[in-house]
């Protein structure tokens, strides 16, 4: 088992994303209104969680997002910058749960929880290779 003893509640990370045309709901297929897309909110939240774990994972290990429970509560138009924050809520073995939120500088636009699992990168990549090889 990898040493995850440095991971603890309270650690925090952030990620920022400019709302561009490519990140609008109308472009990513998640709606018909030209506002920051919910899938992009999820991407920002996951990036914040990855940033939080940066430097705390043992060499040869990565984190994988496995669960999200997020509300997207306020629209953000093009030109704004969305900043997501992920704060470790709990550590249970390889499972890390985060409290997450995002703001556009005016409003809190989303919040919820996110869970990631720590994996051995080589072992995980071997599983992907085996699955790819078995494709019909």
Coordinates of N, CA and C in Angstrom, one line a residue:
X1 N 0.8 -1.2 0.0 CA 0.0 0.0 0.0 C 0.9 1.2 0.0
X2 N 0.5 2.2 -0.8 CA 1.3 3.4 -0.9 C 1.1 4.3 0.4
X3 N 2.1 5.0 0.7 CA 2.1 5.9 1.8 C 1.3 7.2 1.5
X4 N 0.1 7.3 2.0 CA -0.7 8.5 1.8 C -0.9 9.3 3.1
X5 N 0.1 9.2 4.0 CA 0.0 9.8 5.3 C 0.0 11.3 5.3
X6 N 0.5 11.9 4.2 CA 0.5 13.4 4.1 C -0.8 14.0 3.7
X7 N -1.7 13.1 3.2 CA -3.0 13.6 2.8 C -3.9 13.7 4.1
X8 N -4.5 14.9 4.2 CA -5.3 15.2 5.4 C -6.4 16.2 5.1
X9 N -7.4 16.1 5.9 CA -8.5 17.1 5.8 C -7.9 18.5 5.9
X10 N -8.5 19.4 5.1 CA -8.1 20.8 5.1 C -7.2 21.2 4.0
X11 N -6.5 20.2 3.3 CA -5.7 20.6 2.2 C -6.6 21.1 1.1
X12 N -6.1 22.1 0.3 CA -7.0 22.8 -0.7 C -6.2 23.1 -1.9
X13 N -6.9 23.0 -3.0 CA -6.4 23.4 -4.3 C -7.4 24.2 -5.1
X14 N -6.9 24.9 -6.2 CA -7.7 25.7 -7.0 C -7.4 25.5 -8.5
X15 N -8.3 25.9 -9.3 CA -8.1 25.9 -10.8 C -9.0 27.0 -11.3
X16 N -8.5 27.7 -12.3 CA -9.2 28.8 -12.9 C -9.4 28.5 -14.4
X17 N -10.5 29.0 -15.0 CA -10.8 28.7 -16.3 C -11.6 29.9 -16.9
X18 N -11.0 30.5 -18.0 CA -11.7 31.6 -18.6 C -12.9 31.1 -19.4
X19 N -14.0 31.7 -19.3 CA -15.2 31.3 -20.1 C -15.0 31.8 -21.5
X20 N -14.7 30.9 -22.4 CA -14.5 31.2 -23.8 C -15.7 30.5 -24.6
X21 N -15.7 30.9 -25.9 CA -16.7 30.3 -26.8 C -16.7 28.7 -26.7
X22 N -15.5 28.1 -26.6 CA -15.4 26.7 -26.6 C -15.9 26.1 -25.3
X23 N -16.1 26.9 -24.3 CA -16.6 26.3 -23.0 C -18.0 26.6 -22.7
X24 N -18.8 27.1 -23.7 CA -20.2 27.4 -23.6 C -21.0 26.2 -23.7
X25 N -22.2 26.2 -23.1 CA -23.1 25.0 -23.2 C -23.5 24.8 -24.7
X26 N -23.6 25.8 -25.4 CA -24.0 25.7 -26.8 C -22.9 25.0 -27.7
X27 N -21.7 25.1 -27.2 CA -20.6 24.4 -28.0 C -20.3 23.0 -27.5
X28 N -20.5 22.7 -26.3 CA -20.2 21.3 -25.8 C -21.4 20.4 -25.7
X29 N -22.5 20.9 -26.2 CA -23.7 20.1 -26.3 C -24.5 19.9 -25.0
X30 N -24.3 20.8 -24.1 CA -25.1 20.6 -22.8 C -26.2 21.6 -22.6
X31 N -26.6 22.3 -23.7 CA -27.7 23.2 -23.6 C -27.7 24.2 -24.8
X32 N -28.7 25.0 -24.8 CA -28.9 25.9 -25.9 C -28.8 27.4 -25.5
X33 N -28.2 27.7 -24.4 CA -28.0 29.0 -23.9 C -26.5 29.3 -23.8
X34 N -26.0 30.4 -24.3 CA -24.5 30.6 -24.4 C -23.9 31.1 -23.0
X35 N -23.9 30.1 -22.1 CA -23.3 30.3 -20.8 C -22.3 29.2 -20.5
X36 N -21.5 29.4 -19.5 CA -20.5 28.4 -19.0 C -21.2 27.0 -18.9
X37 N -20.7 26.0 -19.5 CA -21.3 24.7 -19.5 C -21.0 23.9 -18.2
X38 N -22.0 23.2 -17.8 CA -21.9 22.3 -16.6 C -20.7 21.4 -16.8
X39 N -20.5 20.7 -17.9 CA -19.3 19.8 -18.0 C -18.0 20.6 -17.8
X40 N -18.0 21.9 -18.2 CA -16.7 22.6 -18.0 C -16.6 23.0 -16.5
X41 N -17.7 23.2 -15.8 CA -17.7 23.4 -14.3 C -17.1 22.1 -13.7
X42 N -17.5 21.0 -14.1 CA -17.0 19.7 -13.6 C -15.5 19.6 -13.9
X43 N -15.1 20.0 -15.1 CA -13.6 19.9 -15.4 C -12.8 20.8 -14.5
X44 N -13.4 22.0 -14.2 CA -12.7 22.9 -13.3 C -12.6 22.4 -11.9
X45 N -13.6 21.8 -11.4 CA -13.6 21.2 -10.1 C -12.6 20.0 -10.0
X46 N -12.6 19.2 -11.0 CA -11.6 18.1 -11.0 C -10.2 18.6 -11.1
X47 N -10.0 19.7 -11.9 CA -8.6 20.3 -11.9 C -8.2 20.8 -10.6
X48 N -9.2 21.4 -9.8 CA -8.9 21.9 -8.5 C -8.5 20.8 -7.6
X49 N -9.2 19.6 -7.7 CA -8.9 18.5 -6.8 C -7.5 17.9 -7.2
X50 N -7.2 17.9 -8.5 CA -5.8 17.4 -8.9 C -4.8 18.4 -8.3
X51 N -5.0 19.7 -8.4 CA -4.1 20.6 -7.9 C -3.9 20.5 -6.4
X52 N -5.0 20.2 -5.7 CA -4.9 19.9 -4.2 C -3.9 18.8 -3.9
X53 N -4.0 17.7 -4.7 CA -3.2 16.5 -4.4 C -1.8 16.6 -4.9
X54 N -1.5 17.6 -5.8 CA -0.2 17.8 -6.4 C 0.9 17.9 -5.3
X55 N 1.9 17.0 -5.4 CA 3.0 17.0 -4.4 C 2.7 16.1 -3.2
X56 N 1.5 15.6 -3.1 CA 1.2 14.8 -1.9 C 1.1 13.3 -2.3
X57 N 1.0 12.9 -3.5 CA 0.9 11.5 -3.9 C 2.3 10.9 -4.1
X58 N 2.4 9.6 -3.7 CA 3.7 9.0 -3.9 C 4.0 8.8 -5.4
X59 N 5.3 8.8 -5.6 CA 5.8 8.6 -7.0 C 5.1 7.4 -7.6
X60 N 4.7 7.5 -8.9 CA 4.1 6.3 -9.5 C 2.6 6.1 -9.2
X61 N 2.0 7.1 -8.6 CA 0.6 7.1 -8.3 C -0.2 8.3 -8.9
X62 N -1.4 8.1 -9.2 CA -2.3 9.1 -9.7 C -3.6 9.1 -9.0
X63 N -4.4 10.1 -9.2 CA -5.8 10.1 -8.7 C -6.7 10.1 -9.8
X64 N -7.8 9.4 -9.6 CA -8.9 9.3 -10.6 C -10.2 9.7 -10.0
X65 N -10.9 10.6 -10.7 CA -12.2 11.0 -10.2 C -13.2 9.8 -10.4
X66 N -13.9 9.5 -9.3 CA -14.9 8.4 -9.4 C -16.3 8.8 -9.0
X67 N -16.5 10.0 -8.4 CA -17.9 10.4 -8.1 C -17.9 11.9 -8.0
X68 N -19.0 12.5 -8.5 CA -19.3 13.9 -8.3 C -20.7 14.1 -7.9
X69 N -21.0 15.0 -7.0 CA -22.3 15.4 -6.6 C -22.3 16.9 -6.6
X70 N -22.6 17.6 -7.7 CA -22.4 19.0 -7.8 C -23.6 19.7 -8.3
X71 N -24.0 20.8 -7.8 CA -25.1 21.6 -8.3 C -24.4 22.8 -9.1
X72 N -25.0 23.2 -10.2 CA -24.6 24.3 -11.0 C -25.7 25.4 -10.8
X73 N -25.5 26.4 -10.0 CA -26.6 27.2 -9.5 C -26.7 28.6 -10.1
X74 N -25.7 29.0 -10.9 CA -25.7 30.4 -11.4 C -25.0 30.4 -12.8
X75 N -25.6 31.1 -13.7 CA -25.0 31.2 -15.1 C -23.8 32.1 -15.1
X76 N -22.9 31.8 -16.0 CA -21.7 32.7 -16.2 C -21.5 32.9 -17.7
X77 N -21.6 34.2 -18.1 CA -21.4 34.6 -19.5 C -19.9 34.5 -19.9
X78 N -19.8 34.5 -21.2 CA -18.5 34.5 -21.8 C -17.6 35.7 -21.3
X79 N -16.3 35.5 -21.1 CA -15.4 36.6 -20.7 C -15.1 36.6 -19.2
X80 N -15.9 35.9 -18.4 CA -15.6 35.8 -17.0 C -14.6 34.7 -16.7
X81 N -14.0 34.7 -15.6 CA -13.1 33.6 -15.1 C -13.7 32.9 -14.0
X82 N -13.9 31.6 -14.2 CA -14.4 30.7 -13.1 C -13.2 30.1 -12.3
X83 N -13.3 30.2 -11.0 CA -12.3 29.6 -10.1 C -13.0 28.6 -9.3
X84 N -12.4 27.4 -9.4 CA -12.9 26.3 -8.5 C -12.0 26.0 -7.4
X85 N -12.5 25.6 -6.3 CA -11.7 25.2 -5.1 C -12.2 23.8 -4.6
X86 N -11.2 23.0 -4.3 CA -11.4 21.7 -3.8 C -10.7 21.6 -2.4
X87 N -11.4 21.2 -1.4 CA -10.8 21.1 -0.1 C -11.0 19.7 0.5
X88 N -10.0 19.0 0.9 CA -10.1 17.7 1.4 C -11.0 17.7 2.6
X89 N -12.1 16.9 2.5 CA -13.0 16.7 3.6 C -12.6 15.5 4.4
X90 N -12.2 14.4 3.7 CA -11.9 13.2 4.4 C -10.9 12.3 3.6
X91 N -10.2 11.5 4.3 CA -9.3 10.5 3.7 C -9.6 9.2 4.3
X92 N -10.0 8.2 3.4 CA -10.3 6.9 3.9 C -9.5 5.9 3.0
X93 N -8.3 5.6 3.5 CA -7.5 4.7 2.6 C -7.1 5.4 1.4
X94 N -7.4 4.8 0.2 CA -7.1 5.4 -1.1 C -8.2 6.4 -1.6
X95 N -9.3 6.5 -0.8 CA -10.5 7.3 -1.2 C -10.4 8.7 -0.6
X96 N -10.3 9.7 -1.4 CA -10.2 11.1 -0.9 C -11.5 11.8 -1.3
X97 N -12.2 12.4 -0.3 CA -13.5 13.1 -0.6 C -13.2 14.6 -0.4
X98 N -13.7 15.4 -1.3 CA -13.5 16.9 -1.3 C -14.8 17.6 -1.2
X99 N -14.8 18.7 -0.5 CA -15.9 19.7 -0.6 C -15.4 20.6 -1.7
X100 N -16.3 20.9 -2.7 CA -15.9 21.7 -3.8 C -16.9 22.9 -4.0
X101 N -16.3 24.0 -4.6 CA -17.2 25.1 -4.9 C -16.5 25.9 -6.1
X102 N -17.3 26.7 -6.7 CA -16.8 27.5 -7.8 C -17.5 28.9 -7.8
X103 N -16.7 29.9 -8.2 CA -17.2 31.2 -8.3 C -16.8 31.8 -9.6
X104 N -17.6 32.8 -10.1 CA -17.2 33.6 -11.3 C -16.8 35.0 -11.0
X105 N -16.5 35.3 -9.7 CA -16.1 36.6 -9.3 C -17.3 37.5 -8.9
X106 N -18.4 37.0 -9.2 CA -19.7 37.7 -8.9 C -20.5 36.9 -7.9
X107 N -20.7 35.6 -8.4 CA -21.6 34.7 -7.7 C -20.9 33.4 -7.5
X108 N -21.3 32.7 -6.4 CA -20.9 31.3 -6.3 C -21.8 30.5 -7.3
X109 N -21.2 29.8 -8.3 CA -21.9 29.2 -9.4 C -22.1 27.7 -9.2
X110 N -21.4 27.1 -8.2 CA -21.6 25.7 -8.0 C -21.0 25.2 -6.8
X111 N -21.4 24.1 -6.3 CA -20.8 23.5 -5.1 C -21.3 22.0 -5.0
X112 N -20.6 21.3 -4.1 CA -20.9 19.9 -3.9 C -19.8 19.1 -3.3
X113 N -19.7 17.8 -3.7 CA -18.6 17.0 -3.2 C -18.1 16.2 -4.4
X114 N -16.8 15.8 -4.3 CA -16.1 15.1 -5.3 C -15.2 14.0 -4.6
X115 N -15.2 12.8 -5.2 CA -14.4 11.8 -4.7 C -13.4 11.3 -5.7
X116 N -12.2 11.1 -5.3 CA -11.1 10.5 -6.1 C -10.5 9.3 -5.4
X117 N -10.0 8.4 -6.2 CA -9.3 7.2 -5.7 C -7.8 7.3 -6.1
X118 N -6.9 7.0 -5.3 CA -5.5 6.9 -5.6 C -5.1 5.6 -6.1
X119 N -4.5 5.5 -7.3 CA -4.1 4.3 -8.0 C -2.6 4.2 -8.3
X120 N -2.1 3.0 -8.4 CA -0.8 2.8 -8.9 C -0.9 2.9 -10.4
X121 N -0.1 3.9 -10.9 CA -0.2 4.2 -12.3 C 0.1 3.1 -13.3
X122 N 1.2 2.3 -13.0 CA 1.6 1.2 -13.8 C 0.6 0.1 -13.8
X123 N 0.0 -0.2 -12.7 CA -1.0 -1.2 -12.6 C -2.3 -0.8 -13.4
X124 N -2.6 0.5 -13.2 CA -3.8 1.0 -13.9 C -3.6 1.0 -15.4
X125 N -2.5 1.4 -15.9 CA -2.2 1.4 -17.3 C -2.2 0.0 -17.9
X126 N -1.7 -1.0 -17.1 CA -1.7 -2.4 -17.5 C -3.2 -2.9 -17.7
X127 N -4.1 -2.4 -16.8 CA -5.5 -2.8 -17.0 C -6.1 -2.2 -18.2
X128 N -5.7 -1.0 -18.5 CA -6.2 -0.3 -19.8 C -5.7 -1.1 -21.0
X129 N -4.4 -1.4 -21.0 CA -3.8 -2.1 -22.1 C -4.5 -3.5 -22.3
X130 N -4.8 -4.2 -21.2 CA -5.5 -5.5 -21.3 C -6.9 -5.3 -21.9
X131 N -7.6 -4.3 -21.4 CA -8.9 -4.0 -21.9 C -8.9 -3.7 -23.4
X132 N -8.0 -2.8 -23.8 CA -7.8 -2.5 -25.2 C -7.5 -3.7 -26.1
X133 N -6.7 -4.6 -25.6 CA -6.3 -5.8 -26.4 C -7.5 -6.7 -26.5
X134 N -8.5 -6.7 -25.6 CA -9.6 -7.6 -25.7 C -10.8 -7.0 -26.5
X135 N -10.6 -5.8 -27.0 CA -11.7 -5.2 -27.8 C -12.1 -6.0 -29.0
X136 N -13.3 -6.3 -29.2 CA -13.7 -7.1 -30.4 C -13.5 -6.4 -31.7

